[in-house]
């Protein structure tokens, strides 16, 4: 198996709140007994198989010590057309959640064995496209977390996660020029999210939110938060009453 490359929609991976979609479609004569996908993305990813959410990740990491996830795809695969999709949101802003880095995605693994097996190594047969559906300069969620995902879903068609979606106009992902952006990949050290639904034991109250409650935010366009660069400062005043 070839060594996987970190890939992106361009060779530099620079930007704030960048959303890049990755697709790997293939055909199977029968569902395989073994289908393991290893993957890592900076900063957050959502993995779907034939439209079904299979995993979120990665675990919290530092660029020097990234941790990859291993996901069993076999329960989601079917005979005939299949597609694996990965939605990657690179925050591009430092916070207590993640350190400054660049956007990137890497994957490897096999579905099935031998010559008839499907190879998931990047760049390989993956397709990629940057989608400007997320507001690049949305404010941070809090002092501890990165930019809010303010998305215009009209630019993110739901059909892109389906095997029948036409991605012929999508491009092959581009290997990143900076091969030293991350340290050696190691397996995830904590359990992944189970994705099991947890329901409350009982409902104590069911009521509408107070319509008089407001959230007001602001932003500074062109925020700088890269390594060694100072964050911008702005004066503001506020008044609260209740």
Coordinates of C-alpha atoms in Angstrom, one line a residue, residues 3-225:
X3 CA 2.1 5.9 1.9
X4 CA -0.9 8.3 2.4
X5 CA -0.4 12.0 1.8
X6 CA -2.0 14.9 3.7
X7 CA -4.3 16.5 1.1
X8 CA -6.5 19.6 0.8
X9 CA -8.2 21.8 -1.8
X10 CA -4.9 23.6 -2.4
X11 CA -1.3 23.1 -1.5
X12 CA -1.0 25.5 1.4
X13 CA -4.0 24.8 3.6
X14 CA -4.2 28.4 4.9
X15 CA -7.5 30.0 5.8
X16 CA -10.1 30.6 8.6
X17 CA -13.2 28.5 9.0
X18 CA -12.6 26.7 5.7
X19 CA -15.0 23.8 4.7
X20 CA -13.7 21.1 2.3
X21 CA -15.7 18.1 1.2
X22 CA -14.1 14.8 0.3
X23 CA -15.7 11.8 -1.6
X24 CA -14.5 8.3 -2.4
X25 CA -17.0 6.3 -4.4
X26 CA -16.7 2.7 -5.5
X27 CA -18.6 -0.5 -6.4
X28 CA -18.7 -3.8 -4.5
X29 CA -19.8 -7.2 -5.9
X30 CA -20.7 -8.1 -2.3
X31 CA -20.4 -6.4 1.1
X32 CA -16.9 -7.1 2.5
X33 CA -16.4 -8.8 5.9
X34 CA -13.6 -6.3 6.7
X35 CA -13.5 -2.6 5.8
X36 CA -11.4 -0.4 8.0
X37 CA -10.8 3.3 7.4
X38 CA -8.1 5.2 9.2
X39 CA -8.4 9.0 9.0
X40 CA -7.3 12.3 10.6
X41 CA -8.3 15.9 9.8
X42 CA -7.4 19.3 11.0
X43 CA -9.5 20.7 12.7
X44 CA -12.9 18.7 12.8
X45 CA -14.4 16.1 10.5
X46 CA -17.7 14.3 10.0
X47 CA -17.6 10.9 8.3
X48 CA -20.6 9.4 6.5
X49 CA -20.9 6.1 4.6
X50 CA -23.8 6.0 2.0
X51 CA -25.3 9.0 3.8
X52 CA -25.2 7.5 7.3
X53 CA -23.0 9.3 9.9
X54 CA -20.3 6.8 11.0
X55 CA -18.0 9.0 13.1
X56 CA -16.9 12.4 14.3
X57 CA -13.4 13.5 15.1
X58 CA -10.6 13.7 15.6
X59 CA -9.8 13.5 19.4
X60 CA -8.5 16.8 20.8
X61 CA -4.8 17.0 19.7
X62 CA -1.8 19.2 19.2
X63 CA -0.2 19.5 15.8
X64 CA 2.9 17.8 17.1
X65 CA 1.0 14.8 18.3
X66 CA -2.1 14.1 16.1
X67 CA -4.2 11.1 16.7
X68 CA -6.0 9.2 13.9
X69 CA -9.3 7.3 14.1
X70 CA -10.0 3.8 12.9
X71 CA -13.6 3.3 11.8
X72 CA -15.3 0.0 10.7
X73 CA -17.2 0.8 7.5
X74 CA -18.5 -2.8 7.0
X75 CA -22.0 -2.2 8.7
X76 CA -22.7 0.6 6.2
X77 CA -21.6 -0.9 2.9
X78 CA -23.9 -2.6 0.4
X79 CA -23.6 -4.5 -2.9
X80 CA -23.2 -2.2 -5.8
X81 CA -22.5 1.6 -5.5
X82 CA -21.1 3.0 -2.3
X83 CA -19.6 6.3 -1.2
X84 CA -17.5 7.4 1.7
X85 CA -17.7 11.2 2.4
X86 CA -15.7 13.3 4.9
X87 CA -16.7 16.9 5.7
X88 CA -13.7 18.8 7.1
X89 CA -14.0 22.2 8.8
X90 CA -10.6 23.8 9.4
X91 CA -11.0 26.4 12.1
X92 CA -7.8 28.3 11.3
X93 CA -7.9 30.1 14.7
X94 CA -6.2 29.3 18.0
X95 CA -8.3 28.4 21.0
X96 CA -8.3 26.2 24.1
X97 CA -9.8 23.6 21.7
X98 CA -7.0 23.6 19.1
X99 CA -3.6 25.2 18.4
X100 CA -2.8 27.1 15.2
X101 CA -2.2 24.8 12.2
X102 CA -3.3 24.4 8.6
X103 CA -6.1 22.6 6.9
X104 CA -5.4 19.0 6.0
X105 CA -7.0 15.5 5.6
X106 CA -5.3 12.1 5.4
X107 CA -6.8 8.6 5.1
X108 CA -5.8 5.0 4.4
X109 CA -7.2 1.5 4.8
X110 CA -9.0 -1.2 2.8
X111 CA -12.4 -2.5 2.1
X112 CA -12.0 -6.2 1.3
X113 CA -8.7 -7.9 0.4
X114 CA -6.5 -8.6 -2.6
X115 CA -6.8 -7.0 -6.0
X116 CA -10.6 -6.6 -5.7
X117 CA -10.2 -4.6 -2.5
X118 CA -10.9 -0.9 -2.3
X119 CA -7.9 1.3 -1.3
X120 CA -8.7 4.4 0.8
X121 CA -5.2 5.9 0.7
X122 CA -5.1 9.6 0.0
X123 CA -5.0 11.2 -2.6
X124 CA -5.8 8.0 -4.6
X125 CA -9.3 8.1 -6.1
X126 CA -10.7 10.6 -3.7
X127 CA -12.5 13.8 -5.0
X128 CA -12.5 17.1 -3.2
X129 CA -14.2 20.5 -3.3
X130 CA -14.1 23.6 -1.2
X131 CA -17.5 24.9 -0.3
X132 CA -17.9 28.5 0.8
X133 CA -21.0 27.7 2.9
X134 CA -19.5 28.7 6.2
X135 CA -19.0 32.3 7.2
X136 CA -15.2 32.7 7.3
X137 CA -15.3 35.5 9.8
X138 CA -17.9 34.3 12.2
X139 CA -17.1 35.1 15.9
X140 CA -15.6 32.6 18.3
X141 CA -18.1 30.3 20.0
X142 CA -16.5 31.4 23.3
X143 CA -13.1 32.4 24.7
X144 CA -12.2 28.7 24.8
X145 CA -13.5 27.5 21.5
X146 CA -13.1 28.4 17.9
X147 CA -15.3 30.1 15.3
X148 CA -19.0 29.4 15.2
X149 CA -20.2 27.4 12.2
X150 CA -22.6 29.9 10.6
X151 CA -23.6 27.9 7.5
X152 CA -25.7 28.6 4.4
X153 CA -27.1 25.2 3.6
X154 CA -28.1 26.3 0.1
X155 CA -24.4 26.0 -0.8
X156 CA -24.2 22.5 0.8
X157 CA -26.6 20.3 -1.1
X158 CA -27.7 17.2 0.9
X159 CA -27.2 15.0 -2.2
X160 CA -23.4 15.2 -2.0
X161 CA -23.3 12.4 0.6
X162 CA -25.2 9.9 -1.6
X163 CA -23.5 7.4 -3.9
X164 CA -25.5 8.6 -7.0
X165 CA -24.3 12.2 -6.7
X166 CA -22.5 13.4 -9.8
X167 CA -19.0 14.6 -8.7
X168 CA -17.4 14.6 -12.1
X169 CA -16.7 18.3 -11.8
X170 CA -14.9 17.9 -8.5
X171 CA -11.1 17.9 -8.4
X172 CA -8.6 15.4 -7.1
X173 CA -7.3 16.5 -3.7
X174 CA -4.0 18.3 -3.7
X175 CA -1.0 17.0 -1.5
X176 CA 0.1 19.7 0.9
X177 CA 3.4 21.3 0.3
X178 CA 4.2 21.5 4.1
X179 CA 5.1 17.9 5.0
X180 CA 6.1 18.9 8.6
X181 CA 2.8 20.6 9.7
X182 CA 2.0 17.6 11.9
X183 CA 4.0 15.2 13.9
X184 CA 3.8 11.4 13.6
X185 CA 0.2 10.0 13.6
X186 CA -0.7 7.7 16.5
X187 CA -3.9 5.9 17.3
X188 CA -6.7 7.7 19.2
X189 CA -6.0 7.4 23.0
X190 CA -9.6 7.8 24.2
X191 CA -12.8 6.1 23.1
X192 CA -14.7 7.6 20.2
X193 CA -18.2 8.9 20.6
X194 CA -20.7 6.1 20.5
X195 CA -23.4 8.1 18.6
X196 CA -26.0 6.3 20.7
X197 CA -29.1 8.4 21.5
X198 CA -29.6 9.2 25.2
X199 CA -33.1 10.2 26.1
X200 CA -34.2 11.9 29.4
X201 CA -35.9 9.7 32.0
X202 CA -38.8 12.2 32.3
X203 CA -39.8 15.7 31.1
X204 CA -40.1 18.2 34.0
X205 CA -41.2 21.2 31.9
X206 CA -42.0 22.0 28.3
X207 CA -42.2 25.7 27.4
X208 CA -41.3 28.2 24.7
X209 CA -38.2 30.3 25.1
X210 CA -38.7 33.9 26.1
X211 CA -38.9 35.8 22.9
X212 CA -37.3 38.9 24.6
X213 CA -34.0 37.1 25.0
X214 CA -31.3 38.4 22.6
X215 CA -27.7 37.4 21.7
X216 CA -25.6 40.2 20.2
X217 CA -22.2 39.6 18.7
X218 CA -19.5 41.5 16.7
X219 CA -16.5 40.6 14.6
X220 CA -13.2 42.1 13.4
X221 CA -12.7 41.2 9.7
X222 CA -9.2 40.0 8.9
X223 CA -8.5 38.5 12.3
X224 CA -4.9 37.3 12.7
X225 CA -4.2 34.4 14.9

